[in-house]
Amino acid sequence: ISLRHVGKQPCSSGREMTSTNQPSDASTPALQHLILADQLTAVRRSMLISIPVSFMLGLASLLVAIRYGHGFAGLLWFVASSLVNLARVVLCRFPIGRINPDAPVEPANLHPSSVKQHLFLQSAMAALSGVVWAFVAVLCDGYTAPQTGFYLTVLCGITAGAVTAGFAFARMPICYITP
């Protein structure tokens, strides 16, 4: 079966009619764009909720690092984590290009290339955040110190939170967890 015939059915007169159950070829890119635009909206909303939690967990990790004699390394790690979180918040607030600048910001009016670029940048920032969180191992001597249980609990929790917060666009939690 060729792709040209998908969604077409012969009718009693022998002509083909397009099935109403299948999207037409012209509407498929528009539908894909609307899905990506909705995913971007959900990603931005969930990031603005989860970043404060990440900041608080980072602060708690810094305090534990100070308590166990890794204050300088903990401070460097916390600054790196905070800078990445700040960049992610700025990215969430950065305007998305619109097809019609005078029309309201809604998925159908968001420029497709801008939506794709924002999703790519969100994924890249998730990967960068994952890299920063991977360096928590330095704060507990490669997971051999007494505070390892705390850090592993935090890492498990923040990883589960990344999956939960990134439900709308699976590439983001994958980028976060991979490092």
XYZ file of C-alpha atoms in Angstrom:
179
model
C 0.000 0.000 0.000
C 1.400 3.368 -0.906
C 1.121 6.358 1.357
C -0.931 8.140 -1.289
C -3.781 5.702 -0.711
C -3.819 5.766 3.095
C -7.124 7.175 4.286
C -8.815 6.717 0.907
C -11.568 4.215 0.308
C -13.224 3.194 -2.956
C -16.824 4.246 -3.225
C -19.625 2.471 -5.062
C -18.968 4.563 -8.185
C -15.366 3.357 -8.288
C -13.913 6.749 -7.351
C -11.866 7.206 -4.214
C -13.200 9.246 -1.351
C -11.125 10.520 1.538
C -11.989 9.027 4.909
C -13.120 11.553 7.502
C -11.260 9.521 10.148
C -7.854 10.443 8.716
C -6.303 13.913 8.716
C -5.753 15.220 5.213
C -2.185 15.654 4.013
C -2.493 19.456 4.284
C -3.614 19.458 7.913
C -0.931 17.079 9.206
C 1.872 19.687 9.493
C -0.567 22.132 11.087
C -1.659 19.485 13.563
C 1.962 18.622 14.363
C 2.692 22.306 14.927
C -0.247 22.651 17.317
C 0.955 19.606 19.261
C 4.493 21.024 19.542
C 3.140 24.435 20.560
C 0.991 22.823 23.271
C 3.997 20.818 24.453
C 6.087 23.987 24.677
C 3.367 25.731 26.677
C 3.182 22.800 29.102
C 6.988 22.610 29.396
C 7.277 26.307 30.202
C 4.527 26.076 32.805
C 5.992 22.995 34.509
C 9.529 24.450 34.516
C 8.367 27.568 36.314
C 6.843 25.306 38.993
C 9.771 22.882 39.305
C 12.711 25.324 39.267
C 11.999 26.644 42.796
C 11.976 23.035 44.049
C 15.317 22.427 42.333
C 16.687 25.572 43.983
C 15.570 24.427 47.441
C 17.067 20.961 46.933
C 20.280 22.610 45.763
C 20.346 24.783 48.850
C 19.812 21.753 51.087
C 22.635 19.967 49.247
C 24.898 22.978 49.805
C 24.151 22.953 53.532
C 24.947 19.232 53.764
C 28.184 19.810 51.819
C 29.174 22.564 54.261
C 28.326 20.337 57.232
C 30.577 17.539 55.938
C 33.570 19.715 55.017
C 32.934 20.218 51.300
C 31.863 23.858 51.588
C 33.874 25.259 48.680
C 32.944 22.436 46.283
C 29.341 22.695 47.494
C 29.301 26.438 46.872
C 30.721 26.044 43.358
C 28.174 23.345 42.607
C 25.313 25.446 44.028
C 26.353 28.492 41.960
C 26.478 26.355 38.804
C 23.083 24.842 39.614
C 21.580 28.257 40.334
C 22.940 29.753 37.106
C 21.444 26.921 35.067
C 18.126 27.318 36.894
C 18.175 31.074 36.280
C 18.865 30.506 32.575
C 15.960 28.053 32.430
C 13.608 30.602 34.006
C 14.775 33.279 31.535
C 14.191 30.836 28.674
C 10.671 30.149 29.949
C 9.964 33.890 30.008
C 11.578 34.626 26.656
C 8.947 35.450 24.033
C 8.092 32.941 21.326
C 7.924 34.255 17.784
C 4.403 34.797 16.508
C 3.063 34.449 13.001
C 0.915 37.545 13.447
C 2.448 39.916 16.030
C -0.897 41.667 16.548
C -2.775 38.450 17.346
C -2.802 36.931 20.833
C -0.246 34.391 22.010
C -1.951 31.069 21.362
C -0.646 27.822 19.849
C -2.027 28.468 16.371
C -0.289 31.865 16.227
C 3.158 30.698 17.378
C 5.760 30.523 14.622
C 6.673 26.859 13.996
C 10.434 27.453 13.784
C 10.380 29.465 17.015
C 8.471 26.691 18.795
C 10.986 24.075 17.615
C 13.900 26.304 18.632
C 12.445 26.834 22.118
C 11.874 23.087 22.568
C 15.462 22.407 21.484
C 16.806 25.011 23.917
C 14.633 23.652 26.736
C 16.038 20.171 26.060
C 19.614 21.491 25.947
C 19.104 23.289 29.263
C 17.652 20.116 30.775
C 20.804 18.251 29.698
C 22.993 20.971 31.207
C 21.037 20.780 34.446
C 21.474 17.005 34.441
C 25.226 17.422 34.035
C 25.343 19.804 37.010
C 23.328 17.399 39.165
C 25.642 14.544 38.118
C 28.473 16.396 39.869
C 26.769 15.834 43.227
C 29.025 12.775 43.424
C 31.927 15.153 44.103
C 30.173 16.426 47.239
C 30.133 12.975 48.820
C 33.468 11.570 47.664
C 32.051 9.459 44.848
C 29.140 8.184 46.939
C 31.413 6.733 49.640
C 30.813 9.289 52.426
C 28.202 9.117 55.216
C 26.032 11.771 53.520
C 25.635 9.597 50.409
C 22.155 8.466 51.479
C 20.980 12.064 51.566
C 22.367 12.874 48.123
C 21.011 9.688 46.554
C 17.577 10.431 48.003
C 17.711 13.961 46.570
C 18.890 12.662 43.180
C 16.158 10.025 43.049
C 13.547 12.607 43.980
C 14.700 15.239 41.518
C 14.945 12.633 38.751
C 11.396 11.458 39.441
C 10.330 15.094 39.481
C 11.985 15.658 36.099
C 10.038 12.779 34.591
C 6.808 14.022 36.139
C 7.377 17.652 35.152
C 8.510 16.717 31.649
C 5.527 14.546 30.789
C 4.489 16.814 27.928
C 7.761 16.569 25.997
C 9.623 13.312 26.650
C 12.919 14.549 25.210
C 13.408 16.880 28.194
C 13.486 14.293 31.000
C 15.569 12.011 28.781
C 18.113 14.811 28.304
C 18.065 15.521 32.042
C 18.479 11.924 33.188
C 21.082 10.810 30.627
C 24.156 12.563 32.120
